[in-house]
Coordinates of C-alpha atoms in Angstrom, one line a residue:
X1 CA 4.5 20.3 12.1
X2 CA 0.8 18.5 12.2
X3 CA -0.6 18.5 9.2
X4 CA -3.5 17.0 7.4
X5 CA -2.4 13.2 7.3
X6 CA -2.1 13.6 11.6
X7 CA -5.2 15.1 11.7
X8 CA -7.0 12.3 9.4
X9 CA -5.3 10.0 12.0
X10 CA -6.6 11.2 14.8
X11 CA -10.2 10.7 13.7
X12 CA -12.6 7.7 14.2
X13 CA -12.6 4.8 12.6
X14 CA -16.1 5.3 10.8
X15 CA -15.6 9.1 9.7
X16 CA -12.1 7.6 8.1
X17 CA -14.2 4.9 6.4
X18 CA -17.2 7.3 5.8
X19 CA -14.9 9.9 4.1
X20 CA -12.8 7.2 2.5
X21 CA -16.0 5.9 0.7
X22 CA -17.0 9.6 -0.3
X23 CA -13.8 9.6 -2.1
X24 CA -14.3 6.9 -3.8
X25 CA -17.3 7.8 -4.8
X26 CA -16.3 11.0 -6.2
X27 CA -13.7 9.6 -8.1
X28 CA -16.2 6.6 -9.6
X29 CA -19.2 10.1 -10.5
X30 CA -15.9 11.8 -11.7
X31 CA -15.4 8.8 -14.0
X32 CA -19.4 8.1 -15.0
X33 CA -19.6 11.8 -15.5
X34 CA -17.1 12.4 -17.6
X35 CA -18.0 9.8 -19.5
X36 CA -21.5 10.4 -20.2
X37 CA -20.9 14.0 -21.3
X38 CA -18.4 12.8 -23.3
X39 CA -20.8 10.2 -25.2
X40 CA -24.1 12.5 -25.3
X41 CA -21.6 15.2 -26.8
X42 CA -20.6 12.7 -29.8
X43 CA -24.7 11.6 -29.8
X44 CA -25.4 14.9 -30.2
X45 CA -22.8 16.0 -32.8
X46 CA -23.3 12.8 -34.6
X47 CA -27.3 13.7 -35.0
X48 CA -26.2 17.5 -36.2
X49 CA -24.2 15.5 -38.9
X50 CA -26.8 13.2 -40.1
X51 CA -29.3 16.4 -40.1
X52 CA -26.9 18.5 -41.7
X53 CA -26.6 15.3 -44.3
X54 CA -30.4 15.4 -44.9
X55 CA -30.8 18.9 -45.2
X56 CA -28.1 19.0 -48.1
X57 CA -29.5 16.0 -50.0
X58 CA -32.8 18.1 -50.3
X59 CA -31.2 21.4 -50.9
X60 CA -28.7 19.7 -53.5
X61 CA -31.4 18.3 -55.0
X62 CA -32.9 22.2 -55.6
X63 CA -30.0 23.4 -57.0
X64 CA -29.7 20.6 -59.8
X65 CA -33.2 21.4 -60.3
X66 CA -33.5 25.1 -60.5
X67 CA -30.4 26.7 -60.6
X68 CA -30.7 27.7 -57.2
X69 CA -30.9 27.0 -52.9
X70 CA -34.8 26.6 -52.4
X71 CA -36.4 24.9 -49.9
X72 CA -36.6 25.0 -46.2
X73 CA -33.9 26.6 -44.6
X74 CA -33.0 26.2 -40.2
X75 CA -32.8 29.6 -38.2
X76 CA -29.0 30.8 -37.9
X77 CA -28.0 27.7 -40.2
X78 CA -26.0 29.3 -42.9
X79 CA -26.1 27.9 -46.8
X80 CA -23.3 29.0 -49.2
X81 CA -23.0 28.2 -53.0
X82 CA -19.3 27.8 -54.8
X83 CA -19.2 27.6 -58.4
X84 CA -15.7 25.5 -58.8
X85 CA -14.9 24.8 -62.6
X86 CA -11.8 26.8 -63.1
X87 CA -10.7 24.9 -59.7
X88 CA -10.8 27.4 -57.0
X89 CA -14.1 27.9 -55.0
X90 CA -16.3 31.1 -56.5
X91 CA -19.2 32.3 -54.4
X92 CA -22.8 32.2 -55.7
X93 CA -24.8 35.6 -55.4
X94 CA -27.1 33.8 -52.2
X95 CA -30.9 34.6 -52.5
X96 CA -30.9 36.0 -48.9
X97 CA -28.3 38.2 -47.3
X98 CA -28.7 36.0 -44.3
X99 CA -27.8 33.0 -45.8
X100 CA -23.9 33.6 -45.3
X101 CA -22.1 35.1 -42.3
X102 CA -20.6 38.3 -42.1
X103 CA -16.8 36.4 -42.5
X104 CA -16.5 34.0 -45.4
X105 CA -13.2 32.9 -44.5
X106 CA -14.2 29.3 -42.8
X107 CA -16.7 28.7 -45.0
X108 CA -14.3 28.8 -48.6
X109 CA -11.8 27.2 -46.6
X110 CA -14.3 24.5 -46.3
X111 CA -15.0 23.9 -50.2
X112 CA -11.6 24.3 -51.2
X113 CA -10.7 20.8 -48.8
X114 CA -13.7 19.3 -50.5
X115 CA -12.4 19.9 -53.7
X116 CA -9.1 18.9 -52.8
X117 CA -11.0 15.8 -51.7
X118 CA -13.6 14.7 -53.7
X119 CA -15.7 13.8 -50.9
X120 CA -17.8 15.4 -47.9
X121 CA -16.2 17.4 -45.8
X122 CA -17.2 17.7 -42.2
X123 CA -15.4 20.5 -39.9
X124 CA -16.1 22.2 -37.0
X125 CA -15.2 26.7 -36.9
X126 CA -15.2 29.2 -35.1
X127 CA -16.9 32.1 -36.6
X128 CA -16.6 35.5 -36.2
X129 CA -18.8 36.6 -34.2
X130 CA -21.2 33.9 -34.7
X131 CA -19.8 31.3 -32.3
X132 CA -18.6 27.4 -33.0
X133 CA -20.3 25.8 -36.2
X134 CA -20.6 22.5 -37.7
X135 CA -19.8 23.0 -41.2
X136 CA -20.6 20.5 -43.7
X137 CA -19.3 20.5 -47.3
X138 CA -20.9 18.1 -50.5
X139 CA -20.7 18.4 -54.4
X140 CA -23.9 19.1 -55.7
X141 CA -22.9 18.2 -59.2
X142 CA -19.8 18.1 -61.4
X143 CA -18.3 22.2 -60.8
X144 CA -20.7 22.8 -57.8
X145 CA -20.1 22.7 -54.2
X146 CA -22.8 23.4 -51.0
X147 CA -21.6 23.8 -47.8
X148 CA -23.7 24.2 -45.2
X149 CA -23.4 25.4 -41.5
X150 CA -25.4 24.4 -38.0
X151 CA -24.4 26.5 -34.9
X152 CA -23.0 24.3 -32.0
X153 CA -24.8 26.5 -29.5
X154 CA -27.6 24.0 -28.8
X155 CA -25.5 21.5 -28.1
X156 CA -23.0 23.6 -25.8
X157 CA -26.5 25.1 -24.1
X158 CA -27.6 21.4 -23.7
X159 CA -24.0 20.2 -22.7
X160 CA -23.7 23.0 -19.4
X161 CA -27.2 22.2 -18.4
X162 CA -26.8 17.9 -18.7
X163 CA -22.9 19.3 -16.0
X164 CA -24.9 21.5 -14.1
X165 CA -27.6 18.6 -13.6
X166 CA -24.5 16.3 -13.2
X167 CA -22.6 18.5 -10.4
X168 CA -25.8 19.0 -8.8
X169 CA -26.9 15.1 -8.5
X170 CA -24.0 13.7 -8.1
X171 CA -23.0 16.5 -4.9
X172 CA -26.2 15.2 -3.4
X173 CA -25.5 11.8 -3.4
X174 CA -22.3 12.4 -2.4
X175 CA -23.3 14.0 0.4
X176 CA -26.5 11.6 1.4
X177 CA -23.5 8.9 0.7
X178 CA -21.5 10.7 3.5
X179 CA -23.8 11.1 6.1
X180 CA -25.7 8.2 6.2
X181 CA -23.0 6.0 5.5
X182 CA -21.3 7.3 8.0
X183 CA -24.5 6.7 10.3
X184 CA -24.4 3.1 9.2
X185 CA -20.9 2.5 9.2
X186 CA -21.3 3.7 13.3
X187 CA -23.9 1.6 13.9
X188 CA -21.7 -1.5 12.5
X189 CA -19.1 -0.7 14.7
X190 CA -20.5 0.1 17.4
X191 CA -19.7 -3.8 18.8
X192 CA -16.4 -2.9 18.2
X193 CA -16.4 0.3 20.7
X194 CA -18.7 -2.1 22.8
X195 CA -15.6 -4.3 22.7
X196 CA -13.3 -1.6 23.6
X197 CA -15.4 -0.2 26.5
X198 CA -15.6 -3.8 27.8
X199 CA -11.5 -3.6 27.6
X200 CA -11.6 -0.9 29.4
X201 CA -13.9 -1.8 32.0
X202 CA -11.2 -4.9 32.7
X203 CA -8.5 -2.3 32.8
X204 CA -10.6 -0.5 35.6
X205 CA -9.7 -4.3 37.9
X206 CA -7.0 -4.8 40.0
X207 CA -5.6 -8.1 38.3
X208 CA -2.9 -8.2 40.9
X209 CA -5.2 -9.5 43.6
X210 CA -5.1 -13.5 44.2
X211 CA -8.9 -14.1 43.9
X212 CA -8.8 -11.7 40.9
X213 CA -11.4 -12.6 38.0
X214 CA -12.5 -11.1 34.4
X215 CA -16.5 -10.9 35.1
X216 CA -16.8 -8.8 31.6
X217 CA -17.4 -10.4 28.2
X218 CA -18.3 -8.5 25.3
X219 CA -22.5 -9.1 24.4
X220 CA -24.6 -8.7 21.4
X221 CA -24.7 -10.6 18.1
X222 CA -24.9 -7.3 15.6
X223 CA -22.1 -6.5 13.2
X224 CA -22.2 -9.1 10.9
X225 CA -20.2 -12.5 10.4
X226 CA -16.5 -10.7 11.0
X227 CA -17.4 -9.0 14.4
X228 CA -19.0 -11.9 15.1
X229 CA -15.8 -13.7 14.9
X230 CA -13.6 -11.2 16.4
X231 CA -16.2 -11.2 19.2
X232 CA -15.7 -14.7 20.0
X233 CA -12.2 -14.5 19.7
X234 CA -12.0 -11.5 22.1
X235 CA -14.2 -13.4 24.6
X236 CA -12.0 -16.6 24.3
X237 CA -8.8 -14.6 24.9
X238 CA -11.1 -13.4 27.8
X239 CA -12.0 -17.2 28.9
X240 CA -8.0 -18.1 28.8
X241 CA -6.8 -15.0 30.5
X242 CA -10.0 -15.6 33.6
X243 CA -9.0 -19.3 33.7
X244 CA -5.7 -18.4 33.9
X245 CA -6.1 -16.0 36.3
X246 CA -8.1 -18.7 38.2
X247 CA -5.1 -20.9 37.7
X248 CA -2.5 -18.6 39.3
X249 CA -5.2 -17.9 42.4
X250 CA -5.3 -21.7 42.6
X251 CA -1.4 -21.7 42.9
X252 CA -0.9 -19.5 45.2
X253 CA -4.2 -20.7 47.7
X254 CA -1.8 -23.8 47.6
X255 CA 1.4 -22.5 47.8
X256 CA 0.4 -20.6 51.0
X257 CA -1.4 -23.6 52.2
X258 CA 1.5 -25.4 51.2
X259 CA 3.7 -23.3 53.6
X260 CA 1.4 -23.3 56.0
X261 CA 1.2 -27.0 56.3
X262 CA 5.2 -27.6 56.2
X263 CA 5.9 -24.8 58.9
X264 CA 3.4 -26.1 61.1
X265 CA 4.7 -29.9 60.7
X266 CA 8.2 -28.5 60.9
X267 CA 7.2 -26.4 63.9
X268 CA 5.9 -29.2 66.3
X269 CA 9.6 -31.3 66.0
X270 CA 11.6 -28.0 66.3
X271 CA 9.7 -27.6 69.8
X272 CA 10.2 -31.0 70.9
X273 CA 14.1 -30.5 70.2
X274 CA 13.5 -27.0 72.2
X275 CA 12.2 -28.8 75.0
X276 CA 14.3 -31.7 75.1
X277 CA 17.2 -29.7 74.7
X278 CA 15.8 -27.2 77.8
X279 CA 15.0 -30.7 79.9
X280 CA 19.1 -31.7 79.1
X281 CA 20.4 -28.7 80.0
X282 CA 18.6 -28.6 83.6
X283 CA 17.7 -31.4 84.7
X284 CA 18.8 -34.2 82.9
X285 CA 22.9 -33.6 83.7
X286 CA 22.6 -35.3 86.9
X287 CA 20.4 -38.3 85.9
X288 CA 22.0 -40.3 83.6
X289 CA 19.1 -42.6 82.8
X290 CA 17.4 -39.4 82.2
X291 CA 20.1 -38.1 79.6
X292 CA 20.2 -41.4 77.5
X293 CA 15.8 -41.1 77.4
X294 CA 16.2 -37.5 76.2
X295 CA 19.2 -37.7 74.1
X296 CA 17.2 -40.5 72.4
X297 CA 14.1 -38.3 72.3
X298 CA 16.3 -35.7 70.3
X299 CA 17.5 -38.2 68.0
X300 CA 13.7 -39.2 67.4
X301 CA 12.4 -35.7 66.3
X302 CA 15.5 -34.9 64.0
X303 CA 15.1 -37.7 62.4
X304 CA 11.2 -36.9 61.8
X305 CA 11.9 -33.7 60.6
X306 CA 14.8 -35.1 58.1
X307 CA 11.9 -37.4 56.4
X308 CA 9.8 -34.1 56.4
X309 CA 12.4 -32.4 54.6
X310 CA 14.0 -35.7 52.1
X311 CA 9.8 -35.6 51.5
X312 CA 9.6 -31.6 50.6
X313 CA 13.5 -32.2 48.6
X314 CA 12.2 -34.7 46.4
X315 CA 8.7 -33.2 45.4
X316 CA 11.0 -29.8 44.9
X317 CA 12.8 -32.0 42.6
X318 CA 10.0 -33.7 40.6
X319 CA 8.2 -30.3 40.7
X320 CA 11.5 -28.2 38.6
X321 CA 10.7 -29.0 34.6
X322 CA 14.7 -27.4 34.2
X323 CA 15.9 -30.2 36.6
X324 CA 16.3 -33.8 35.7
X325 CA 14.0 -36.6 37.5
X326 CA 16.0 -38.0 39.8
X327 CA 15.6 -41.0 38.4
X328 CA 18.4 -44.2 38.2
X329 CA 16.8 -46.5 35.9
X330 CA 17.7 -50.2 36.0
X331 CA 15.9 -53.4 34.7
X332 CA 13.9 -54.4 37.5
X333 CA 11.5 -57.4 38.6
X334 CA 8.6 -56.0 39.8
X335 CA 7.0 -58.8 41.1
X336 CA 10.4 -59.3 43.4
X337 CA 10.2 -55.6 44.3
X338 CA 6.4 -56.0 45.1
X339 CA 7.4 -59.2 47.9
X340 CA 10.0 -56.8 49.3
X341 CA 7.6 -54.4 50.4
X342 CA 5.3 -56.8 51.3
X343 CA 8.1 -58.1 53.7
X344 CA 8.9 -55.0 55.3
X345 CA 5.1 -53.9 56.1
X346 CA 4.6 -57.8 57.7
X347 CA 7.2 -57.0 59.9
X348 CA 6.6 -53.3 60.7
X349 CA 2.9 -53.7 60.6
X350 CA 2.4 -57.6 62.4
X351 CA -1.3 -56.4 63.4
X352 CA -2.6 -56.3 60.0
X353 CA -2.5 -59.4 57.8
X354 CA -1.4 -58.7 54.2
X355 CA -2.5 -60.9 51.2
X356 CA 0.1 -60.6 48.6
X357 CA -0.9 -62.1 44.9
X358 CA 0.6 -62.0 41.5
X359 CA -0.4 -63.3 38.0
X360 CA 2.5 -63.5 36.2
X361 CA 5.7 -65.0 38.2
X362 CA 8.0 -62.2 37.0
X363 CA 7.8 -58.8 35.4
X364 CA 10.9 -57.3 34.2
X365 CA 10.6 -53.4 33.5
X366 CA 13.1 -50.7 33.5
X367 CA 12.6 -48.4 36.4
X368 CA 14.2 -47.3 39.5
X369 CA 14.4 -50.0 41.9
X370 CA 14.4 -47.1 44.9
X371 CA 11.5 -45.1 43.9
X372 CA 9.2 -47.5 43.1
X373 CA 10.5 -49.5 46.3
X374 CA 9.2 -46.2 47.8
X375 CA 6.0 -45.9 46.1
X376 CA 5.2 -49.3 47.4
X377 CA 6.3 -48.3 50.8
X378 CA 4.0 -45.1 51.1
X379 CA 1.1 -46.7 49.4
X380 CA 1.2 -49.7 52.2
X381 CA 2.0 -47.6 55.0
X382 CA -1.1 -45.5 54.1
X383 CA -3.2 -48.2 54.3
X384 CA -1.8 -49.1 57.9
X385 CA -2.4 -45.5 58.9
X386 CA -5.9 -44.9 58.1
X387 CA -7.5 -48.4 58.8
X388 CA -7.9 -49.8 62.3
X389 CA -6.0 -52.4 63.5
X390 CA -6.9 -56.0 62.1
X391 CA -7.7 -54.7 58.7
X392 CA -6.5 -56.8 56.3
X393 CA -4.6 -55.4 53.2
X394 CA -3.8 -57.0 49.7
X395 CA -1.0 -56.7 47.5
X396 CA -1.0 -57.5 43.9
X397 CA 0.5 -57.6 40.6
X398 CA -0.8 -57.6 37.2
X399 CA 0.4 -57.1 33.7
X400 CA -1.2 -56.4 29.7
X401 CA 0.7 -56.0 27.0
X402 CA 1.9 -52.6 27.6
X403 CA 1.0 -51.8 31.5
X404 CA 2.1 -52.7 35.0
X405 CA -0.1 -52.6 37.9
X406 CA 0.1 -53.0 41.3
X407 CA -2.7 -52.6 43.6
X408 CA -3.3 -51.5 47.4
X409 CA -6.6 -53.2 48.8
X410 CA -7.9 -52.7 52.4
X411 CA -10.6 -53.5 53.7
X412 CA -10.8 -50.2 55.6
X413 CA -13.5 -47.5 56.1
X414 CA -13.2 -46.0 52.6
X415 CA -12.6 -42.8 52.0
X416 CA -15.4 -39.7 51.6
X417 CA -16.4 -38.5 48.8
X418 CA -15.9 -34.6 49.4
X419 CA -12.2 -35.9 50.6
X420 CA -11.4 -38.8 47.3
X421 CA -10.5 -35.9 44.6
X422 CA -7.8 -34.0 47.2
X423 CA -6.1 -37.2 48.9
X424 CA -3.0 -36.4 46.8
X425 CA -2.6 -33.2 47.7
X426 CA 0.0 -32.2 49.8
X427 CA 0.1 -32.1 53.7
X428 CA -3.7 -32.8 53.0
X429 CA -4.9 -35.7 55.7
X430 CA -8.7 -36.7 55.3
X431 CA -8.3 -37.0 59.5
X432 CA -7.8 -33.4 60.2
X433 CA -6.7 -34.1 64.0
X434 CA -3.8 -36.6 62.8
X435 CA -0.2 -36.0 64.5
X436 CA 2.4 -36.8 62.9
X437 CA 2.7 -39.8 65.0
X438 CA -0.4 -40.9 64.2
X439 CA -0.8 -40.2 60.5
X440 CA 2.1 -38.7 58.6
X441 CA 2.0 -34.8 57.5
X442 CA 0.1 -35.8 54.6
X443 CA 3.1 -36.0 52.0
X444 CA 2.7 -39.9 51.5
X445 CA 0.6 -39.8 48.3
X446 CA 1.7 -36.7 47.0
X447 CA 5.4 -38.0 46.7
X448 CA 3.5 -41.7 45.9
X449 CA 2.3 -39.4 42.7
X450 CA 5.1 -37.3 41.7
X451 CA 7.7 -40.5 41.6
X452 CA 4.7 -42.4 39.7
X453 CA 4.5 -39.4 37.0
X454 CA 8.3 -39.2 37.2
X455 CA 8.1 -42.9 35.5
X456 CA 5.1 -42.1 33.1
X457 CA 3.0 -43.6 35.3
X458 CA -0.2 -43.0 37.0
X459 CA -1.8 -43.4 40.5
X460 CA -5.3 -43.9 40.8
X461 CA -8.0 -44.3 44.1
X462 CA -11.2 -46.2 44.0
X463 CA -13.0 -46.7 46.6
X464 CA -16.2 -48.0 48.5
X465 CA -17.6 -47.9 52.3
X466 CA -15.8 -50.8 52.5
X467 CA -12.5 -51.0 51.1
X468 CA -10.2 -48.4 49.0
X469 CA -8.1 -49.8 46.1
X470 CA -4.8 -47.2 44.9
X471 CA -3.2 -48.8 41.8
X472 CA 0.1 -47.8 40.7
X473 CA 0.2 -48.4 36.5
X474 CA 3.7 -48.1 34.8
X475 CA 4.2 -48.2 31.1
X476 CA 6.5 -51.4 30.3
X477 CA 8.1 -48.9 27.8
X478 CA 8.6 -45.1 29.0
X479 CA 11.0 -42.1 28.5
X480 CA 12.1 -41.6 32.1
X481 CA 14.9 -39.7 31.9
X482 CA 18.3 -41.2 33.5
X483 CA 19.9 -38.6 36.4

């Protein structure tokens, strides 16, 4: 069953902190009150005592003196004389009837513990019919005992009035307390419901969409230094999760443009093997010099579209964190390595001289021979494919204490500006009409910079309207993984 603690639940945070404070409050008046009546009671009862002290000094003072209780006597204060020489308390004949109560009782009992005691007595009684009274007993002289008697009812009278006051105050406060604290404590959170409506408004967005953004951040500067904070924090969880967001929209731009770009590069050999293969079947059985030029032609495309795929393989590979690099690590001279290439693009690229320079004569570091034979490879062969013929291209080798570098120099066109930032993307050709014949499928550099990253390395493009520069710089000490 739903009681009260469900119920207190289910209600706002500032009626729960406004009622919470009320109780606290009326526990900390419970407290002050009960203290205060507490001490102006003993203030009160103290001042009887001392008064009831005085009067009997004076009054003592007219017994000695004429046998009797002159003087000036209080309204409803009783006065009673006991004669104790035989050592039990005997009552004076009083000069006024009113001067004793109708019951005696309290009052002998009274003189009897002063006698017993040798000292005041002070005691509080409740008469007969008279109420509560503070009774006060004092020798007079040797054999003679006054007590005396004040009637509580003042202080009782003042005591309800001083509660009364009390209950009344302090239920006023706590109810101002109540209402405008809970008025103030609404106003300080209202950031935090401006926070939750903002929340809300981002659940109200379809986050599923690829272009899908977090326009909503939660405004204002009220509350105080800890919504401050949590503001900041809430709009910096906001800032990661729309950057992320942006991230993943990024992704998958790429990824389709990614598929995109390898079907249509895979789709241009597939129809040249469809045609070839047609041309074979019908035409090409009874001309033999035919066959040989088609089967040749065959040959051509499947092997383009086994570099396409060797090229996608290997960036799959690089791309997997749970998969090895295929690395085979072995010590290698890189200044040998570097005159290899430069051998293999001389003869496969005779129309464009190539400068090839080193500073130190040999540079031993421990990489893979292969992939950084084929870093080489695609970094040369991209400077044959986007320079005219003639260009001239330079190959060199440079070392510091803890770096490697080989650079690419042509003497070329340069390359863009809108196109220097996206050159390693994949299947992304600053020469949009390029074939593959013409200028690869754009996969060069992108597999130049995975295998580069694979070693710890970096690749990096400068370039001018007259010549671009890519420098390959590998650590002389890495953690490339072995395969």
């Amino acid at each position: 069953m739903r009681g009260l603690p469900w119920r207190y639940r289910r209600l706002r945070l500032g009626t729960r902190l406004a009622l919470g404070l009320g109780a606290l409050a009326l526990v900390v008046f419970g407290v002050v009150g009960t203290a205060l009546t507490t001490y102006m009671r003993t203030y009160l009862s103290n001042q009887l005592d001392d008064q009831l002290g005085l009067a009997q000094v004076a009054q003592s003072k007219s017994i000695v003196d004429s046998g009797s209780l002159q003087g000036k006597k209080y309204y409803r204060w009783y006065y009673a004389v006991y004669d104790v020489k035989d050592g039990s308390p005997v009552l004076r004949r009083p000069e006024e009837s009113g001067d004793l109560p109708a019951d005696l009782d309290d009052l002998t009992a009274v003189a009897r513990a002063q006698l017993r005691s040798g000292t005041e007595v002070l005691r509080t009684s409740d008469l007969t019919d008279e109420g509560e009274y503070r009774l006060r007993a004092c020798a007079v002289e040797p054999g003679v005992v006054l007590v005396s008697g004040a009637p509580l009812a003042d202080i009782d009278a003042t005591m309800r009035r001083l509660i009364t006051v009390q209950l009344v105050a302090f239920g006023l406060a706590l109810l101002a307390l109540v209402v405008f604290g809970r008025r103030m404590l609404r106003r300080g959170l209202t950031p935090l419901s401006d926070m939750a409506h903002t929340a809300h408004g981002i659940t109200s967005h379809d986050l599923t969409e690829s272009a899908a953004r977090l326009p909503l951040r939660a405004d204002g500067r009220d509350g105080g230094q800890e919504v401050d904070e949590l503001r900041t924090a809430f709009n910096t969880m906001l800032e990661h999760i729309d950057a992320s967001l942006a991230v993943r929209a990024e992704a998958e731009q790429r990824l389709r443009r990614f598929v995109a770009d390898a079907s249509h590069e895979l789709r241009t050999p597939l129809m040249s093997v469809r045609g070839y293969a047609d041309l074979f079947q019908y035409a090409a059985a009874n001309a033999p010099e035919e066959r040989d030029k088609h089967l040749a032609r065959l040959r051509q495309e499947a092997a383009r579209m086994g570099v396409l795929l060797d090229d996608l393989l290997l960036l799959a590979r690089l791309d997997a964190a749970e998969v090895e690099a295929p690395m085979r690590l072995a010590d290698t001279d890189l200044v040998a390595l570097a005159e290899e290439a430069g051998d293999a693009f001389r003869a496969s690229h005779p129309d464009r001289p190539l400068t090839r320079t080193s500073t130190p004569a040999a540079l031993h570091l421990r990489v893979d021979p292969h992939r950084v034979r084929q870093i080489l490879d695609n970094l040369l062969t991209n400077a044959a494919v986007h320079t005219p013929p003639g260009t001239p291209v330079t190959l060199t080798v440079t070392a510091t204490p803890d770096t490697a570098t080989v650079q690419v120099t042509d003497a070329g066109p340069g390359i863009p500006p809108a196109d220097q930032e996206r050159v390693f993307d994949r299947f992304y050709r600053v020469d949009k009409a390029r074939t593959r014949d013409r200028g690869g499928s754009g996969l060069g550099l992108s597999v130049a910079t995975a295998l580069a990253t694979a070693h710890a390395g970096t690749i990096t493009l400068t370039t001018t309207p007259t010549t671009t520069t890519f420098t390959l710089a590998l650590p002389l000490t890495h953690p490339t993984r072995l395969l």
